[in-house]
Amino acid sequence: MAEIVIRNLCKQFGAFTAVRSSSFKIEDGEFFMLLGPSGCGKTTTLRMIAGLELPTSGEIWIDGEEVGQKPASERDIAFVFQMFALYPHMNVRRNISYPLVSQGMPRSQVRARVGEIARILGIEGILDRPVGGLSGGDRQRVALGRAIVRNPKAFMMDEPLGALDAEFREHMSQELRALHDRMGATTVYVTHDQLEAMQMGDKIVVMNHGVVEQFGTPRDIYDKPATMFVADFIGSPAMNFLHFHGAVRPGADRVSVHHQALPIPAAREAFEGDIVYGVRPEFIRLSDSAGYRGRVRAAEYLGTTQIVTIETPNGEAKARIPSDQPARPGDMVGLAFEGATVTLFDAQSGRALRSELNEGVLAHG
């Protein structure tokens, strides 16, 4: 398989810049996610890596070779599309074997290789069936089989589960990750679904308006968001943002918010101005002894937990608390926070302020 390195990658379509100065590294054998909303540049980035689009500038290295201006046919990349892109006049066996037949591989080797892939994907019983009558899940397995049958250097997947219903999509995501682990393949996977990215990926690039907002492991991106966009895009419910004007000095582990000293990770830099106090819903506790208070506006029952929406002097906050903890609309409640779970942001730029929590976070802006 192959290591993939992206350096200062840009793509322009006339006056529109789809990808702007992107840089990141995909390790050999990694399951790598390109994540972001529609129009963020993730699919354009994937297509440039695959050779379906040529970059305006920048470098693409695959397996130690710079391939930025080489056509797709010279990159040894397999591409899996959202809409399967199967040949409707061929049965399953012929669809999977087509890349090998095109390369002139002997018939006996083709048959053996197709049989091996069919066993891996669990589709041995449908090899002679036409693809038109298959379920969406089976058609996606056939598309995966056609991609992996020739053992390429890397796999590019453009929202391959997007056409499936929610229940089967979750099942197929588990199968796809298990297949990746068995093969040890380098895989680059595009999705707009942050849950899919968090569940499946070894590393994630979060993109927005053509820019890499953050690059790291799912845990780093969730626990240490580099920007407010990442903090808001990742998580359900998203991170809470409490807005205030204040000052932070290096080494400080408290900040004054609405006349209350709230905990923060030890600050690495001085800052004064409009600040956003960011905290995940699961890290807010309701405590009668807490001085920072708000009024409960709504409570959403979720079984073992509930999501409580609270109006505070600095903005709305959602807390995920046990479902048996009393929290009725109209109640005044105290909100308690732990400094290690908090991220401070510069409200103007949206970037996280440096602290002990996020000292090593990579972000591009």
CSV table of C-alpha atoms in Angstrom, one decimal, residues 12-336:
chain,number,residue,atom,x,y,z
A,12,GLN,CA,-9.3,26.9,-8.7
A,13,PHE,CA,-12.2,26.8,-11.1
A,14,GLY,CA,-11.9,30.2,-12.8
A,15,ALA,CA,-12.3,32.8,-10.1
A,16,PHE,CA,-13.6,30.3,-7.5
A,17,THR,CA,-11.1,28.6,-5.2
A,18,ALA,CA,-12.3,25.2,-4.2
A,19,VAL,CA,-9.3,24.1,-2.2
A,20,ARG,CA,-6.8,26.5,-0.6
A,21,SER,CA,-3.3,25.6,0.5
A,22,SER,CA,-4.2,22.2,2.0
A,23,SER,CA,-1.4,20.2,3.6
A,24,PHE,CA,-1.6,16.8,5.5
A,25,LYS,CA,-0.1,13.3,5.6
A,26,ILE,CA,-1.9,10.0,5.2
A,27,GLU,CA,0.1,7.1,6.7
A,28,ASP,CA,0.5,3.8,5.0
A,29,GLY,CA,-2.4,1.6,5.9
A,30,GLU,CA,-4.5,4.4,7.5
A,31,PHE,CA,-8.2,4.8,7.2
A,32,PHE,CA,-8.3,8.5,6.6
A,33,MET,CA,-11.5,10.7,6.5
A,34,LEU,CA,-12.1,13.9,4.6
A,35,LEU,CA,-14.9,15.5,6.5
A,36,GLY,CA,-16.9,18.7,6.1
A,37,PRO,CA,-20.2,20.2,4.8
A,38,SER,CA,-21.3,20.3,1.2
A,39,GLY,CA,-19.0,22.5,-0.9
A,40,CYS,CA,-16.1,22.5,1.5
A,41,GLY,CA,-13.6,21.0,-1.0
A,42,LYS,CA,-13.4,17.5,0.3
A,43,THR,CA,-14.5,15.7,-2.9
A,44,THR,CA,-12.3,18.0,-5.0
A,45,THR,CA,-9.4,17.1,-2.8
A,46,LEU,CA,-10.2,13.3,-3.2
A,47,ARG,CA,-10.5,13.7,-6.9
A,48,MET,CA,-7.1,15.4,-7.1
A,49,ILE,CA,-5.4,12.6,-5.1
A,50,ALA,CA,-7.0,10.1,-7.5
A,51,GLY,CA,-6.0,12.0,-10.6
A,52,LEU,CA,-9.6,12.8,-11.8
A,53,GLU,CA,-8.8,16.5,-11.3
A,54,LEU,CA,-5.4,18.1,-11.7
A,55,PRO,CA,-4.3,20.7,-9.0
A,56,THR,CA,-3.8,24.3,-9.8
A,57,SER,CA,-0.7,24.2,-7.6
A,58,GLY,CA,0.8,22.1,-4.9
A,59,GLU,CA,2.1,18.6,-4.6
A,60,ILE,CA,0.6,15.1,-4.3
A,61,TRP,CA,3.1,12.3,-3.2
A,62,ILE,CA,1.9,8.7,-3.4
A,63,ASP,CA,4.3,6.0,-2.3
A,64,GLY,CA,7.3,8.4,-2.5
A,65,GLU,CA,6.5,9.6,-6.0
A,66,GLU,CA,5.2,13.1,-6.9
A,67,VAL,CA,2.1,12.5,-9.1
A,68,GLY,CA,0.3,15.8,-9.0
A,69,GLN,CA,0.3,16.2,-12.8
A,70,LYS,CA,0.0,12.6,-13.7
A,71,PRO,CA,-3.3,11.1,-15.1
A,72,ALA,CA,-5.4,8.7,-13.0
A,73,SER,CA,-4.2,5.8,-15.1
A,74,GLU,CA,-0.6,6.2,-13.8
A,75,ARG,CA,-1.4,6.4,-10.1
A,76,ASP,CA,-2.6,2.9,-9.3
A,77,ILE,CA,-5.6,4.2,-7.4
A,78,ALA,CA,-9.1,2.5,-7.0
A,79,PHE,CA,-12.1,4.7,-6.7
A,80,VAL,CA,-15.5,3.8,-5.2
A,81,PHE,CA,-18.4,6.2,-6.0
A,82,GLN,CA,-21.5,6.9,-4.0
A,83,MET,CA,-23.8,5.7,-6.8
A,84,PHE,CA,-21.9,2.4,-7.3
A,85,ALA,CA,-21.1,3.1,-11.0
A,86,LEU,CA,-21.5,-0.6,-12.0
A,87,TYR,CA,-22.0,-1.9,-15.5
A,88,PRO,CA,-25.7,-2.8,-15.7
A,89,HIS,CA,-25.3,-5.2,-18.7
A,90,MET,CA,-22.8,-7.4,-16.7
A,91,ASN,CA,-23.5,-9.8,-13.9
A,92,VAL,CA,-21.7,-9.5,-10.5
A,93,ARG,CA,-18.7,-11.7,-11.5
A,94,ARG,CA,-18.0,-9.8,-14.7
A,95,ASN,CA,-18.3,-6.4,-12.9
A,96,ILE,CA,-15.7,-7.5,-10.3
A,97,SER,CA,-13.4,-9.1,-12.9
A,98,TYR,CA,-13.5,-6.3,-15.4
A,99,PRO,CA,-10.3,-4.5,-14.2
A,100,LEU,CA,-8.3,-7.7,-14.3
A,101,VAL,CA,-9.7,-8.7,-17.7
A,102,SER,CA,-8.8,-5.2,-19.0
A,103,GLN,CA,-5.2,-5.8,-17.8
A,104,GLY,CA,-5.0,-9.1,-19.8
A,105,MET,CA,-4.7,-11.3,-16.7
A,106,PRO,CA,-5.1,-15.1,-17.5
A,107,ARG,CA,-8.6,-16.4,-17.1
A,108,SER,CA,-7.7,-18.9,-14.4
A,109,GLN,CA,-6.1,-16.2,-12.3
A,110,VAL,CA,-9.0,-13.9,-12.8
A,111,ARG,CA,-11.4,-16.6,-11.6
A,112,ALA,CA,-9.3,-17.3,-8.5
A,113,ARG,CA,-9.0,-13.7,-7.6
A,114,VAL,CA,-12.7,-12.9,-8.0
A,115,GLY,CA,-13.5,-16.0,-5.8
A,116,GLU,CA,-11.2,-14.7,-3.1
A,117,ILE,CA,-12.7,-11.2,-3.1
A,118,ALA,CA,-16.2,-12.7,-3.1
A,119,ARG,CA,-15.4,-14.7,0.0
A,120,ILE,CA,-14.0,-11.6,1.7
A,121,LEU,CA,-17.1,-9.6,0.9
A,122,GLY,CA,-19.6,-12.4,1.6
A,123,ILE,CA,-21.1,-12.3,-2.0
A,124,GLU,CA,-20.2,-15.8,-3.3
A,125,GLY,CA,-23.9,-16.7,-3.7
A,126,ILE,CA,-24.7,-13.8,-6.0
A,127,LEU,CA,-21.7,-13.9,-8.5
A,128,ASP,CA,-23.8,-15.0,-11.4
A,129,ARG,CA,-26.8,-12.6,-10.7
A,130,PRO,CA,-27.4,-9.4,-12.7
A,131,VAL,CA,-26.5,-6.3,-10.7
A,132,GLY,CA,-29.8,-4.6,-11.6
A,133,GLY,CA,-31.8,-6.8,-9.2
A,134,LEU,CA,-29.5,-6.4,-6.2
A,135,SER,CA,-30.1,-4.5,-3.0
A,136,GLY,CA,-28.2,-1.3,-2.4
A,137,GLY,CA,-26.0,-3.1,0.1
A,138,ASP,CA,-25.1,-5.9,-2.3
A,139,ARG,CA,-24.4,-3.4,-5.1
A,140,GLN,CA,-22.1,-1.5,-2.8
A,141,ARG,CA,-20.2,-4.7,-2.0
A,142,VAL,CA,-19.9,-5.4,-5.7
A,143,ALA,CA,-18.5,-1.9,-6.2
A,144,LEU,CA,-16.0,-2.5,-3.4
A,145,GLY,CA,-15.1,-5.8,-4.9
A,146,ARG,CA,-14.3,-4.3,-8.3
A,147,ALA,CA,-12.1,-1.7,-6.5
A,148,ILE,CA,-10.1,-4.1,-4.4
A,149,VAL,CA,-9.7,-7.0,-6.8
A,150,ARG,CA,-6.6,-5.6,-8.4
A,151,ASN,CA,-4.9,-4.7,-5.1
A,152,PRO,CA,-4.1,-1.0,-5.8
A,153,LYS,CA,-1.8,1.3,-3.8
A,154,ALA,CA,-4.7,3.1,-2.2
A,155,PHE,CA,-8.5,3.4,-2.3
A,156,MET,CA,-10.5,6.6,-2.8
A,157,MET,CA,-14.1,6.4,-1.5
A,158,ASP,CA,-16.5,9.3,-2.2
A,159,GLU,CA,-19.4,8.9,0.3
A,160,PRO,CA,-19.8,5.2,-0.7
A,161,LEU,CA,-22.6,4.6,1.8
A,162,GLY,CA,-24.6,7.8,1.1
A,163,ALA,CA,-27.3,6.1,-1.0
A,164,LEU,CA,-28.1,3.5,1.8
A,165,ASP,CA,-30.8,3.9,4.4
A,166,ALA,CA,-29.6,4.8,7.9
A,167,GLU,CA,-29.9,1.4,9.5
A,168,PHE,CA,-28.1,-0.5,6.7
A,169,ARG,CA,-25.6,2.4,6.4
A,170,GLU,CA,-24.4,1.8,10.0
A,171,HIS,CA,-24.1,-2.0,9.3
A,172,MET,CA,-22.1,-1.4,6.1
A,173,SER,CA,-19.8,1.1,7.8
A,174,GLN,CA,-18.8,-1.6,10.3
A,175,GLU,CA,-18.3,-4.1,7.5
A,176,LEU,CA,-16.2,-1.5,5.6
A,177,ARG,CA,-14.0,-0.8,8.6
A,178,ALA,CA,-13.5,-4.5,9.2
A,179,LEU,CA,-12.6,-5.1,5.6
A,180,HIS,CA,-10.0,-2.3,5.8
A,181,ASP,CA,-8.5,-3.8,9.0
A,182,ARG,CA,-8.2,-7.2,7.3
A,183,MET,CA,-6.5,-5.8,4.2
A,184,GLY,CA,-4.4,-3.1,5.8
A,185,ALA,CA,-5.1,-0.8,2.8
A,186,THR,CA,-4.5,2.9,2.6
A,187,THR,CA,-8.0,4.4,2.3
A,188,VAL,CA,-9.2,8.0,1.8
A,189,TYR,CA,-12.9,8.4,2.5
A,190,VAL,CA,-15.1,11.4,1.9
A,191,THR,CA,-18.1,12.0,4.1
A,192,HIS,CA,-20.3,14.9,5.5
A,193,ASP,CA,-21.4,12.7,8.4
A,194,GLN,CA,-19.4,13.5,11.5
A,195,LEU,CA,-20.6,10.3,13.3
A,196,GLU,CA,-19.4,8.1,10.4
A,197,ALA,CA,-16.0,9.9,10.4
A,198,MET,CA,-15.6,9.5,14.2
A,199,GLN,CA,-16.6,5.9,14.2
A,200,MET,CA,-14.5,4.7,11.2
A,201,GLY,CA,-11.5,7.0,10.8
A,202,ASP,CA,-7.9,6.7,12.2
A,203,LYS,CA,-7.3,10.3,11.3
A,204,ILE,CA,-9.7,13.1,10.1
A,205,VAL,CA,-9.2,16.3,8.1
A,206,VAL,CA,-12.0,18.7,8.8
A,207,MET,CA,-12.5,21.1,5.8
A,208,ASN,CA,-14.6,24.3,5.5
A,209,HIS,CA,-14.7,26.7,2.5
A,210,GLY,CA,-11.7,24.9,0.9
A,211,VAL,CA,-9.5,25.3,4.0
A,212,VAL,CA,-8.3,22.6,6.3
A,213,GLU,CA,-9.6,23.7,9.7
A,214,GLN,CA,-8.0,20.8,11.7
A,215,PHE,CA,-6.2,17.5,11.1
A,216,GLY,CA,-5.8,14.8,13.8
A,217,THR,CA,-7.3,11.8,15.5
A,218,PRO,CA,-11.0,11.6,16.2
A,219,ARG,CA,-10.3,12.1,19.9
A,220,ASP,CA,-8.1,15.1,19.4
A,221,ILE,CA,-10.7,16.7,17.1
A,222,TYR,CA,-13.5,16.1,19.6
A,223,ASP,CA,-11.6,17.0,22.8
A,224,LYS,CA,-9.4,19.8,21.4
A,225,PRO,CA,-11.2,21.6,18.6
A,226,ALA,CA,-8.9,24.1,16.9
A,227,THR,CA,-11.7,26.4,15.7
A,228,MET,CA,-15.3,27.2,16.6
A,229,PHE,CA,-16.3,25.7,13.3
A,230,VAL,CA,-14.8,22.3,14.2
A,231,ALA,CA,-16.3,22.5,17.7
A,232,ASP,CA,-19.8,23.2,16.3
A,233,PHE,CA,-19.5,20.7,13.4
A,234,ILE,CA,-18.4,17.7,15.5
A,235,GLY,CA,-20.6,16.4,18.3
A,236,SER,CA,-24.4,15.9,18.7
A,237,PRO,CA,-25.4,18.2,20.4
A,238,ALA,CA,-22.6,20.4,19.4
A,239,MET,CA,-20.2,22.2,21.8
A,240,ASN,CA,-21.8,25.0,23.8
A,241,PHE,CA,-20.6,28.6,23.3
A,242,LEU,CA,-20.9,31.1,26.1
A,243,HIS,CA,-19.9,34.6,24.9
A,244,PHE,CA,-18.3,37.3,27.1
A,245,HIS,CA,-15.7,40.1,27.1
A,246,GLY,CA,-12.7,39.5,29.3
A,247,ALA,CA,-9.0,39.0,29.7
A,248,VAL,CA,-6.8,35.9,30.1
A,249,ARG,CA,-3.2,36.0,31.4
A,250,PRO,CA,-0.6,33.2,30.8
A,251,GLY,CA,-0.9,30.5,33.4
A,252,ALA,CA,-4.4,31.5,34.4
A,253,ASP,CA,-6.7,28.6,35.3
A,254,ARG,CA,-9.8,30.8,35.9
A,255,VAL,CA,-11.7,33.4,33.9
A,256,SER,CA,-14.3,35.8,35.0
A,257,VAL,CA,-17.7,35.2,33.4
A,258,HIS,CA,-20.8,37.2,34.5
A,259,HIS,CA,-19.1,37.9,37.9
A,260,GLN,CA,-18.2,34.2,38.4
A,261,ALA,CA,-14.7,32.7,38.2
A,262,LEU,CA,-15.1,29.7,35.8
A,263,PRO,CA,-12.3,27.1,35.4
A,264,ILE,CA,-10.2,26.8,32.2
A,265,PRO,CA,-7.1,24.8,31.2
A,266,ALA,CA,-4.0,26.7,32.1
A,267,ALA,CA,-3.6,29.4,29.5
A,268,ARG,CA,-0.4,29.6,27.4
A,269,GLU,CA,-1.0,33.1,26.0
A,270,ALA,CA,-2.4,36.4,27.1
A,271,PHE,CA,-5.6,37.6,25.5
A,272,GLU,CA,-8.1,40.4,26.0
A,273,GLY,CA,-11.3,40.9,24.0
A,274,ASP,CA,-14.4,39.0,23.0
A,275,ILE,CA,-14.0,35.4,24.2
A,276,VAL,CA,-16.1,32.3,23.8
A,277,TYR,CA,-16.2,29.7,26.6
A,278,GLY,CA,-16.7,26.3,24.8
A,279,VAL,CA,-17.8,23.2,26.7
A,280,ARG,CA,-19.4,19.9,25.5
A,281,PRO,CA,-22.9,19.1,26.8
A,282,GLU,CA,-21.7,15.9,28.6
A,283,PHE,CA,-19.2,18.0,30.6
A,284,ILE,CA,-21.8,20.3,32.2
A,285,ARG,CA,-23.1,19.3,35.6
A,286,LEU,CA,-26.2,20.8,37.3
A,287,SER,CA,-25.3,21.7,40.9
A,288,ASP,CA,-27.2,23.7,43.5
A,289,SER,CA,-23.9,25.0,44.8
A,290,ALA,CA,-22.6,26.4,41.5
A,291,GLY,CA,-22.6,30.2,41.4
A,292,TYR,CA,-23.1,30.4,37.6
A,293,ARG,CA,-26.8,30.0,37.0
A,294,GLY,CA,-29.4,29.8,34.3
A,295,ARG,CA,-33.0,28.9,33.7
A,296,VAL,CA,-34.2,25.6,32.2
A,297,ARG,CA,-36.0,26.2,28.9
A,298,ALA,CA,-36.6,22.6,27.8
A,299,ALA,CA,-35.7,19.0,28.6
A,300,GLU,CA,-35.5,16.2,26.0
A,301,TYR,CA,-35.8,12.6,27.3
A,302,LEU,CA,-33.4,10.1,25.7
A,303,GLY,CA,-33.7,7.1,27.9
A,304,THR,CA,-30.8,6.9,30.3
A,305,THR,CA,-30.0,10.6,29.7
A,306,GLN,CA,-31.7,13.8,28.9
A,307,ILE,CA,-30.7,17.0,27.0
A,308,VAL,CA,-31.5,20.0,29.1
A,309,THR,CA,-31.5,23.4,27.4
A,310,ILE,CA,-30.6,26.3,29.7
A,311,GLU,CA,-30.7,30.0,29.1
A,312,THR,CA,-27.7,31.7,30.7
A,313,PRO,CA,-26.5,35.3,30.9
A,314,ASN,CA,-24.0,34.5,28.2
A,315,GLY,CA,-26.0,32.4,25.8
A,316,GLU,CA,-27.9,29.2,25.5
A,317,ALA,CA,-26.3,26.0,26.8
A,318,LYS,CA,-27.3,22.3,26.5
A,319,ALA,CA,-26.3,19.8,29.2
A,320,ARG,CA,-26.5,16.0,28.9
A,321,ILE,CA,-27.4,14.7,32.3
A,322,PRO,CA,-29.0,11.6,33.8
A,323,SER,CA,-32.6,11.2,33.0
A,324,ASP,CA,-33.6,10.8,36.6
A,325,GLN,CA,-32.1,14.2,37.6
A,326,PRO,CA,-34.8,16.8,38.1
A,327,ALA,CA,-34.8,19.6,35.5
A,328,ARG,CA,-38.1,21.1,34.7
A,329,PRO,CA,-38.7,24.1,32.4
A,330,GLY,CA,-38.7,27.3,34.4
A,331,ASP,CA,-36.3,25.9,37.1
A,332,MET,CA,-33.2,28.0,38.0
A,333,VAL,CA,-30.1,25.7,38.1
A,334,GLY,CA,-26.4,26.1,38.8
A,335,LEU,CA,-24.0,25.0,36.0
A,336,ALA,CA,-20.6,23.5,37.1
